[in-house]
CSV table of C-alpha atoms in Angstrom, one decimal:
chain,number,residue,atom,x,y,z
A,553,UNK,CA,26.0,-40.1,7.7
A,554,UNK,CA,25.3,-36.5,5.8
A,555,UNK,CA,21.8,-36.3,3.3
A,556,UNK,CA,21.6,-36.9,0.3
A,557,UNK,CA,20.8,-33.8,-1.5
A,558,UNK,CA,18.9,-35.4,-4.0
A,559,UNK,CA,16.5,-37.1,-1.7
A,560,UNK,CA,16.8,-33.8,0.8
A,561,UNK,CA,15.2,-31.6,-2.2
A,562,UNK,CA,12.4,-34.3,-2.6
A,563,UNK,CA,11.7,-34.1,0.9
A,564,UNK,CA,11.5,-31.1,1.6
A,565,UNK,CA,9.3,-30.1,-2.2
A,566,UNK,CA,7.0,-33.4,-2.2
A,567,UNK,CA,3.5,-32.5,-1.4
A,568,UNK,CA,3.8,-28.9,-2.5
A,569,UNK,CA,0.9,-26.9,-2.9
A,570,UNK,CA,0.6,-23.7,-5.5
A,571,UNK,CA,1.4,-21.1,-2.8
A,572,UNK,CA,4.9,-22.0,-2.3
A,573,UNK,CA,7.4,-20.5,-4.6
A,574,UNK,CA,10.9,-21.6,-4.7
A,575,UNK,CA,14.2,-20.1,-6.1
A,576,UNK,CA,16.4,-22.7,-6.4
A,577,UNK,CA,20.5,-21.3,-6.3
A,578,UNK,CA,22.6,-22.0,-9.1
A,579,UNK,CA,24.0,-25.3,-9.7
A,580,UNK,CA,23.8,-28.1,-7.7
A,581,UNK,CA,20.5,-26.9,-6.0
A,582,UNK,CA,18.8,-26.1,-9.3
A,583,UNK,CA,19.5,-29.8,-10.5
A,584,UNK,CA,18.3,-30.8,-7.2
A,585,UNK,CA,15.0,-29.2,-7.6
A,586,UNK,CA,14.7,-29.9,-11.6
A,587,UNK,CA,15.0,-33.4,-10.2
A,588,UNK,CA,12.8,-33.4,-7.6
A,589,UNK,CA,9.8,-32.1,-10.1
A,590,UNK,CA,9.6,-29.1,-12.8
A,591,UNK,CA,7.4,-26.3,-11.6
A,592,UNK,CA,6.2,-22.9,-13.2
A,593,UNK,CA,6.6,-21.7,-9.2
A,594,UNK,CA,10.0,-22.5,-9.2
A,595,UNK,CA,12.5,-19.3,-10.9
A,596,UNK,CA,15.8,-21.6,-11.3
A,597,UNK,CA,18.9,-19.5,-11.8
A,598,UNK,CA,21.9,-20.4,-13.8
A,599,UNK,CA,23.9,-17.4,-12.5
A,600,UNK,CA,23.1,-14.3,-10.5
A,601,UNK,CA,26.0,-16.1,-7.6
A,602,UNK,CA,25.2,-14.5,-4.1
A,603,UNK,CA,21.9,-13.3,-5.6
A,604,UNK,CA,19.4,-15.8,-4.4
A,605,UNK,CA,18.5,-14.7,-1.1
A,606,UNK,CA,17.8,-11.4,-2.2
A,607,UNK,CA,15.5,-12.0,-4.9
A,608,UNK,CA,13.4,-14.5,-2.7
A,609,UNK,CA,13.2,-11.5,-0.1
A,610,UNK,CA,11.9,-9.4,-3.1
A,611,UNK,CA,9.3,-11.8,-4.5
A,612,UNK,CA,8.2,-12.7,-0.5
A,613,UNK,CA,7.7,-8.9,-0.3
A,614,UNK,CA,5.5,-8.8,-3.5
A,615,UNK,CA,3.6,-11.7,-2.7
A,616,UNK,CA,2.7,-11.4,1.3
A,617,UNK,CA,-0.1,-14.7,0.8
A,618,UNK,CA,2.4,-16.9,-0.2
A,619,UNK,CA,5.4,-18.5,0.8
A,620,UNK,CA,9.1,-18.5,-0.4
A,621,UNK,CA,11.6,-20.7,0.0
A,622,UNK,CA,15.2,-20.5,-1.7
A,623,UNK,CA,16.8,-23.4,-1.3
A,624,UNK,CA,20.6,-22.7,-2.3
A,625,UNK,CA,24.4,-24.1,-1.8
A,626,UNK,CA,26.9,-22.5,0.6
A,627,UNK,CA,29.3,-21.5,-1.8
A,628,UNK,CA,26.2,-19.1,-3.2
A,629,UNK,CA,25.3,-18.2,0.4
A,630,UNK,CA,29.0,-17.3,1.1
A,631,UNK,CA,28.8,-14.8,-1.5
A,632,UNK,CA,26.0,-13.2,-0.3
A,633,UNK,CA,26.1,-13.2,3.0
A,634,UNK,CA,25.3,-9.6,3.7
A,635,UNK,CA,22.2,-10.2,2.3
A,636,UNK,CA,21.2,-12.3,5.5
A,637,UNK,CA,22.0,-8.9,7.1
A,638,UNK,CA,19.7,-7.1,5.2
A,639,UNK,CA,16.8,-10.0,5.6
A,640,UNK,CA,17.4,-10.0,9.6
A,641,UNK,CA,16.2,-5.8,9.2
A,642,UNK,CA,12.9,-6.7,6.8
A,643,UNK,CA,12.0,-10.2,8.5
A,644,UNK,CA,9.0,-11.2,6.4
A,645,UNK,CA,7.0,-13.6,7.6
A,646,UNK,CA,6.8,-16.0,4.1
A,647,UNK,CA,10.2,-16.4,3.5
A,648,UNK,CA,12.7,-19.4,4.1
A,649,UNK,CA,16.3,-19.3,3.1
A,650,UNK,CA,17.9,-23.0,3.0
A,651,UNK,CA,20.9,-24.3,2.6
A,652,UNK,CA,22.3,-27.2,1.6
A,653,UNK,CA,25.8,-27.4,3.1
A,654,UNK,CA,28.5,-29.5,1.6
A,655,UNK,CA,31.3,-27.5,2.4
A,656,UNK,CA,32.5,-27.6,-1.0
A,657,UNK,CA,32.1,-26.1,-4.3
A,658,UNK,CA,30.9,-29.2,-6.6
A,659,UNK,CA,30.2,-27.7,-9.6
A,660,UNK,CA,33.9,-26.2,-10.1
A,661,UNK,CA,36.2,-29.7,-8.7
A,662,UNK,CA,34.9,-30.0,-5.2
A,663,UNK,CA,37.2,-27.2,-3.8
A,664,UNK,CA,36.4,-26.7,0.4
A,665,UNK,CA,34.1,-23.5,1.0
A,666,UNK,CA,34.7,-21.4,4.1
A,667,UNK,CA,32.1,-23.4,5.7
A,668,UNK,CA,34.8,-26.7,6.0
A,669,UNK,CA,37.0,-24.4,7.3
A,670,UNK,CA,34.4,-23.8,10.3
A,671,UNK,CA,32.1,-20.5,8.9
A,672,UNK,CA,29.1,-21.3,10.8
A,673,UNK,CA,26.3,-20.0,8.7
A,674,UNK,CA,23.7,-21.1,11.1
A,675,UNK,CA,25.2,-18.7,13.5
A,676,UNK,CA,25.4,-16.0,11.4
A,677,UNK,CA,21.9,-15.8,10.4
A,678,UNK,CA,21.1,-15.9,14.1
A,679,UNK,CA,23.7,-13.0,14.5
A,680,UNK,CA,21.9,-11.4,12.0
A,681,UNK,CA,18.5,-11.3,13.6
A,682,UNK,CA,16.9,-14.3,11.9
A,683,UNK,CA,14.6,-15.3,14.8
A,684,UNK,CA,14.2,-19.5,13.8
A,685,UNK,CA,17.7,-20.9,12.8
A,686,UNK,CA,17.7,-24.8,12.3
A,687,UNK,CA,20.6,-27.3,11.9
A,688,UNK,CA,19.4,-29.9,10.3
A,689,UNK,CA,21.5,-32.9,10.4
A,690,UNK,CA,18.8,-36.2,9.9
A,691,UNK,CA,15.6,-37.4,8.4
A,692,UNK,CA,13.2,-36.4,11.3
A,693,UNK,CA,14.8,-32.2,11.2
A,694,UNK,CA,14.4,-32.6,7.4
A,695,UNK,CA,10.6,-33.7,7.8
A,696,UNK,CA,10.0,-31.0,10.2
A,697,UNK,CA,11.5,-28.3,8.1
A,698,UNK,CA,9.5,-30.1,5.1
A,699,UNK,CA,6.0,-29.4,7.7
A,700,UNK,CA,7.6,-25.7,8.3
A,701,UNK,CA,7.5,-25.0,4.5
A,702,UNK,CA,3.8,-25.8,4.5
A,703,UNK,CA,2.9,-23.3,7.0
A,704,UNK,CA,5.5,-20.6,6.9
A,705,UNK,CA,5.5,-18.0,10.2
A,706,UNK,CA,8.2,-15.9,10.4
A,707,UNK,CA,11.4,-15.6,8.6
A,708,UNK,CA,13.3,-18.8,8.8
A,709,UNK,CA,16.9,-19.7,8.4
A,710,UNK,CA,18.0,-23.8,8.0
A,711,UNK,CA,21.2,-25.5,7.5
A,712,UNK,CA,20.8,-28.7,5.6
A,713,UNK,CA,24.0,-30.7,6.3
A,714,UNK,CA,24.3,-32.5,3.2
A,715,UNK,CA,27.0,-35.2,1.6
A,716,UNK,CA,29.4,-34.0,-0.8
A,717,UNK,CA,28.6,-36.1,-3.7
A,718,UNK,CA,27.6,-35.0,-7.2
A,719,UNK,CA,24.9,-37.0,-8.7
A,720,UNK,CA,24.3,-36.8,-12.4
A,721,UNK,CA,23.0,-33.5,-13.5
A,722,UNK,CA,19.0,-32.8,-14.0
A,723,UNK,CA,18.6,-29.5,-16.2
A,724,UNK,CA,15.4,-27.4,-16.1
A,725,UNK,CA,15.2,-24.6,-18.6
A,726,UNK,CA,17.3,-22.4,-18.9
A,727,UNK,CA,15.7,-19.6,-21.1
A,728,UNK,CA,15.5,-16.7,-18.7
A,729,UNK,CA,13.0,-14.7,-20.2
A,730,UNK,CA,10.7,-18.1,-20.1
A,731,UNK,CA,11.7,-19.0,-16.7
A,732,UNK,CA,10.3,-15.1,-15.5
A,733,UNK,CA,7.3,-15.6,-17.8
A,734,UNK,CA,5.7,-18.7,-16.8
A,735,UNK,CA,6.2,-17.9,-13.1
A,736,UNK,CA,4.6,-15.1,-13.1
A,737,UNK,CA,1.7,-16.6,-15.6
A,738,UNK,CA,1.9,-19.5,-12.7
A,739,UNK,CA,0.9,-16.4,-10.0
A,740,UNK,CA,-1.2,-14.8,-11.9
A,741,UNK,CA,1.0,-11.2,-12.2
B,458,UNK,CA,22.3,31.1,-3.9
B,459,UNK,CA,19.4,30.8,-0.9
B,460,UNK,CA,19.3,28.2,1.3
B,461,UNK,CA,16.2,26.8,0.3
B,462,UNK,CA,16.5,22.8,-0.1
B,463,UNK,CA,15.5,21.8,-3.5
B,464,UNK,CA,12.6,20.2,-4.6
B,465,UNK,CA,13.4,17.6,-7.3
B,466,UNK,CA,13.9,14.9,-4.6
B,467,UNK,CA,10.2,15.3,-3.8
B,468,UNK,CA,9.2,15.0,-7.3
B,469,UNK,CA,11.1,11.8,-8.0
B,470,UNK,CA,9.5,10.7,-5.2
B,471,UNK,CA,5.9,11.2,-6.4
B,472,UNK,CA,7.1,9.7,-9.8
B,473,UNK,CA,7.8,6.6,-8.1
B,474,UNK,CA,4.4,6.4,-6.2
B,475,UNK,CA,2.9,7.4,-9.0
B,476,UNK,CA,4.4,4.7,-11.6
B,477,UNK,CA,3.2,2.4,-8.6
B,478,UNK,CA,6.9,1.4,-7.2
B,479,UNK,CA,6.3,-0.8,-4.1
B,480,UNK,CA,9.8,-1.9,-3.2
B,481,UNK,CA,12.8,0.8,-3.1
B,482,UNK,CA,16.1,-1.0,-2.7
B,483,UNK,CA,19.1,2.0,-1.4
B,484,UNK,CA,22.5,1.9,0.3
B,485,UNK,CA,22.0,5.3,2.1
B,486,UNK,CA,23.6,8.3,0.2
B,487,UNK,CA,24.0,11.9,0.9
B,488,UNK,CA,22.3,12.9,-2.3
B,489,UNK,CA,19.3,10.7,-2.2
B,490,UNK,CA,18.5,11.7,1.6
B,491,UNK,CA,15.4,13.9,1.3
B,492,UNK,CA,14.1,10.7,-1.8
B,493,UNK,CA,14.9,7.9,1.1
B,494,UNK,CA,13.7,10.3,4.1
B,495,UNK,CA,10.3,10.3,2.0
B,496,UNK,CA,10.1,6.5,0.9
B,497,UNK,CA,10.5,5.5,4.6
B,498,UNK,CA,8.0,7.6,5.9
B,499,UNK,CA,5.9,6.4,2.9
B,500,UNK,CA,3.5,3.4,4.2
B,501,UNK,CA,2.8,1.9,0.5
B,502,UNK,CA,6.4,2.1,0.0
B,503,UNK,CA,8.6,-0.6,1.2
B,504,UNK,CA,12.2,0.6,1.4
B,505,UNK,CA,15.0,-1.5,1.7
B,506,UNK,CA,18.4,-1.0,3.0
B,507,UNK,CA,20.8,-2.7,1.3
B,508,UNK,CA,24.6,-4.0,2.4
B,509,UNK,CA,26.0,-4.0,-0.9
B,510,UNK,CA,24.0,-2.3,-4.2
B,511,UNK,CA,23.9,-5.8,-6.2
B,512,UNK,CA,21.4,-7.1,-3.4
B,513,UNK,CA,18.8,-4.1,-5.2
B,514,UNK,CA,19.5,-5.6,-8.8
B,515,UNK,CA,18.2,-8.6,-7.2
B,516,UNK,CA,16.1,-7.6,-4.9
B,517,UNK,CA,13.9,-6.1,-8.2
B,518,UNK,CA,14.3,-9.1,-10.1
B,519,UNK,CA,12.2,-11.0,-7.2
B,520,UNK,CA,9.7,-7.7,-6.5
B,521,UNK,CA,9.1,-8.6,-10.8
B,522,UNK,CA,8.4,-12.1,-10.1
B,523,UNK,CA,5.9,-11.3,-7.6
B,524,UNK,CA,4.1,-8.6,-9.5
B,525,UNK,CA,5.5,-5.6,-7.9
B,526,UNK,CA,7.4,-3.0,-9.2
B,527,UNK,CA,10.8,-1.9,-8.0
B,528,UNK,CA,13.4,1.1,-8.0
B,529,UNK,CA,16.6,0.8,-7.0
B,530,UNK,CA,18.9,4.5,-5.3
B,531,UNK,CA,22.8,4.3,-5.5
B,532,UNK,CA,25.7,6.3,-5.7
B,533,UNK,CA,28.1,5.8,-8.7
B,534,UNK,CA,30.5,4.0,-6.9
B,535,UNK,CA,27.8,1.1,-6.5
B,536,UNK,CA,27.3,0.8,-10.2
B,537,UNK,CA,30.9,-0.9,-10.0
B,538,UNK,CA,29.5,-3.3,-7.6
B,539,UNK,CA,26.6,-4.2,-10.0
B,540,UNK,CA,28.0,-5.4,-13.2
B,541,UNK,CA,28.3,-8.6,-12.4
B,542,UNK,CA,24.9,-8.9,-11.0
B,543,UNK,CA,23.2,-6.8,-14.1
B,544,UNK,CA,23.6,-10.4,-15.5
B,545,UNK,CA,20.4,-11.3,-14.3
B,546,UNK,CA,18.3,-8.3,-15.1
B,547,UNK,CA,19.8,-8.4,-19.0
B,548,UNK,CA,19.2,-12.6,-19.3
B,549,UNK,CA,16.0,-12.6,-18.0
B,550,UNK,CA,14.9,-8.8,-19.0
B,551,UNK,CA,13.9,-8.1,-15.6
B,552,UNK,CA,12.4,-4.4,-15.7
B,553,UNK,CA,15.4,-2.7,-13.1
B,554,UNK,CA,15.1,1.2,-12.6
B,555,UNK,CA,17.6,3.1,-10.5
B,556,UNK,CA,18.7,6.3,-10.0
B,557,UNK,CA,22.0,7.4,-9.2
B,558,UNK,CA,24.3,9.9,-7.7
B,559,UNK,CA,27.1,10.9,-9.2
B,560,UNK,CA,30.7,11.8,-7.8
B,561,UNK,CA,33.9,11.7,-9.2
B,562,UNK,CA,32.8,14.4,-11.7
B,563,UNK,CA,32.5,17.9,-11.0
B,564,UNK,CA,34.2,20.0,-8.3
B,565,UNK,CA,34.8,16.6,-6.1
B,566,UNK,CA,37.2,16.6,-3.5
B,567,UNK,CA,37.9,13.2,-2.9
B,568,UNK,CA,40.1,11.8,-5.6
B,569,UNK,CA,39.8,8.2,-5.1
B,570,UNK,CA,36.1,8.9,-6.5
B,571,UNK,CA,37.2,10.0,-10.0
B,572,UNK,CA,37.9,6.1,-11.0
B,573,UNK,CA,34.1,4.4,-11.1
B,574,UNK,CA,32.6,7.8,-11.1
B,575,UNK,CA,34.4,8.4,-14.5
B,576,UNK,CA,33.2,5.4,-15.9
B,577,UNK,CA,30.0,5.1,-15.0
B,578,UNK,CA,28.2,5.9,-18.0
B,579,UNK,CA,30.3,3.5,-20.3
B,580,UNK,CA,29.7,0.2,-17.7
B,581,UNK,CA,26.3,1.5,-17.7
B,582,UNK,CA,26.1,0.8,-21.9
B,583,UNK,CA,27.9,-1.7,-22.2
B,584,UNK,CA,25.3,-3.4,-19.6
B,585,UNK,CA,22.9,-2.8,-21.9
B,586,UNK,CA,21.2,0.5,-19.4
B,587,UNK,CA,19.8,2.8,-21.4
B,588,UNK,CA,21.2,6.2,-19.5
B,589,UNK,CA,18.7,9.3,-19.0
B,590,UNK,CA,20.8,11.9,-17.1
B,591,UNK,CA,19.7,15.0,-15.5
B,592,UNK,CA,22.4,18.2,-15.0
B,593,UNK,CA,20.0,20.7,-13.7
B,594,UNK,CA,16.6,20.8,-11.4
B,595,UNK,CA,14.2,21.0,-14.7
B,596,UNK,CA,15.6,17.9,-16.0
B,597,UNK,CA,14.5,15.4,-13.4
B,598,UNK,CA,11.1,15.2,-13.5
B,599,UNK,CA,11.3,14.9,-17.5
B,600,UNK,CA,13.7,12.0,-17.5
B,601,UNK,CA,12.7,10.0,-14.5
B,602,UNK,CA,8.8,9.5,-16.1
B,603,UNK,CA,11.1,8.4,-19.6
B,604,UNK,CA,12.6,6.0,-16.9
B,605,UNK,CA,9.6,4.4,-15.3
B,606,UNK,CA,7.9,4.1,-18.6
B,607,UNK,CA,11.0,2.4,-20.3
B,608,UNK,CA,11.7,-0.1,-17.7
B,609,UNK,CA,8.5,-1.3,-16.3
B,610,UNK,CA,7.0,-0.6,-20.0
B,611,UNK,CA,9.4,-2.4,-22.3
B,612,UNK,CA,11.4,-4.8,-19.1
B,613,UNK,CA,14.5,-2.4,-19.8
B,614,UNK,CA,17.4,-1.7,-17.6
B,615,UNK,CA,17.0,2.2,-17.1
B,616,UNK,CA,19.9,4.7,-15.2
B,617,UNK,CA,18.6,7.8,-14.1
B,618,UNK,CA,22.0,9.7,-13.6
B,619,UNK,CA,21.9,12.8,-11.3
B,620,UNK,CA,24.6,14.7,-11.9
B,621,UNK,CA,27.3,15.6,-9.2
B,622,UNK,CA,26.4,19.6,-10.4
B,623,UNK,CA,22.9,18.8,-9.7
B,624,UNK,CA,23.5,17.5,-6.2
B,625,UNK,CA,26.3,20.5,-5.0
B,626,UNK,CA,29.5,19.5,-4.0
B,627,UNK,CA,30.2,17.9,-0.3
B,628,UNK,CA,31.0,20.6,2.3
B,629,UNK,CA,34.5,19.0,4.0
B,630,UNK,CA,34.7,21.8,6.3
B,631,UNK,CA,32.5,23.7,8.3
């Protein structure tokens, strides 16, 4: 039996404290998140596809005292896959890139992502030079990625094998200009 | 002509560590090698090597969200590989400075560089950049201060364009 996403996000976000910062990817993961608690620390995007990854490396560069996790699908990952590439050369020690793998994109009809077809993503961000790569495929790997987030040491890759199922939609804002503002009123910036 | 290497690169690159860039986001270039020689050796300066230029765009979008400020160094043909990505910087008006190399445009070689380079300014507008461009070694210093200010001053997208006659034509053959 896969995760479900839903209760995966509130996992892995319940008990936050102020210093983690999370992007959530577009679609599925942002609902995910919206549902699993609005935050000012969390900069949801409703586009920018294959972009995530890259802007948590940015704001984990910026901000070296806290910690970042983007928490994104694998269609969004598959997109910007060379960005793992780039994150396996800088290797900052706040960051967490997690993906929650369906192997399929949901928000366009369920169509199968490379990562049905066998892409192994947990592979390629070991190939990559991400030093802790986890599969997580139950509830106890969840709660120890959950513990991980709290106390972030070195760049961190996760695959969170998740159920394809589309549960109904939770929007946060989607103002952009508001969403930048308030997180960086949240961080003091 | 001497051979004497020319000296804007060095002012752009105290323009950026003076406007108190922290992050520079590149995919290597022939006419940004003396700028990305300097940010490397540059301790304050974080560079960034980048797969594909849309990872910069987003890679300053995060550097803003953090409180730091960010530059991003391309060559024209990576402006193609942006526009979707500019998205970001123009909903959220993310401050994104970059500078870029042009080719495609004066005395190039390589043909299958005329078709972005000749369209580089228009994508550029119609992204909302505002375009500061720079044809001779007096301009640069001039422009890229303009550049800093407007982006990180106003949250603007701003192109610094160095032009292809400012750079010197690639040498095929030896």
């Amino acid at each position: 039996m896969r995760l479900g996403r839903r209760a995966a996000m509130a996992t892995l976000l319940a008990g936050r404290d102020d210093n983690l910062l999370v992007v959530p990817g577009l679609g599925s993961t942002a609902w995910d998140a919206a549902a699993a608690g609005d935050n000012d620390r969390n900069f949801y995007l409703w586009g920018a596809m294959g972009g995530a990854a890259m802007i948590g490396l940015g704001l984990a560069l910026a901000q070296p005292r806290r910690r970042v996790a983007v928490i994104t699908g694998d269609g969004e990952m598959l997109m910007g896959l060379g960005s793992l590439a780039t994150i396996g050369i800088q290797q900052p020690r706040n960051l967490a890139i997690v993906v929650f793998d369906n192997g399929v994109y949901g928000e366009t009809g369920m169509q199968p992502s490379h990562t049905q077809g066998g892409v192994d993503l947990i592979a390629v961000a070991g190939a990559c030079g991400v030093a802790t790569c986890l599969d997580v495929r139950d509830e106890n790997a969840l709660v120890d990625l959950a513990q991980r987030l709290k106390t972030l040491d070195g760049t961190l890759f996760a695959r969170v094998l998740i159920a394809a199922e589309e549960p109904p939609r939770v929007l946060p804002l989607r103002d952009g200009v508001k969403l930048k503002e308030r997180f960086r009123a949240a961080l003091g910036v | 002509m001497s051979e004497r290497k020319p000296d804007w690169p060095d002012r752009l690159f105290e323009i950026l560590k003076g406007g108190g860039v922290r992050q520079v986001g590149y995919v290597p270039d022939a006419g940004h090698a003396r700028l990305i020689e300097r940010i490397r050796a540059d301790d304050e300066i974080r560079d960034v090597a980048l797969t594909t230029e849309e990872e910069g765009v987003a890679l300053a979008a995060g550097a803003w969200l953090g409180g730091d400020r960010a530059a991003l160094l391309m060559q024209s043909s990576g402006v193609g590989n942006c526009i979707n990505m500019f998205s970001l910087a123009r909903t959220c008006r993310f401050p994104l400075l970059m500078f870029i190399t042009m080719r495609g445009e004066w005395e190039e070689f390589n043909p299958w560089q005329v078709p972005m380079g000749s369209i580089v300014d228009p994508v550029l507008r119609l992204c909302d950049a505002e375009i500061y461009r720079a044809n001779v070694p007096g301009q640069v210093a001039g422009v890229a201060e303009r550049a800093v200010q407007r982006a990180f001053g106003n949250e603007r997208i701003a192109a610094v364009i160095l032009s292809q006659q400012l750079i010197g034509k690639k040498v095929w053959t030896k």
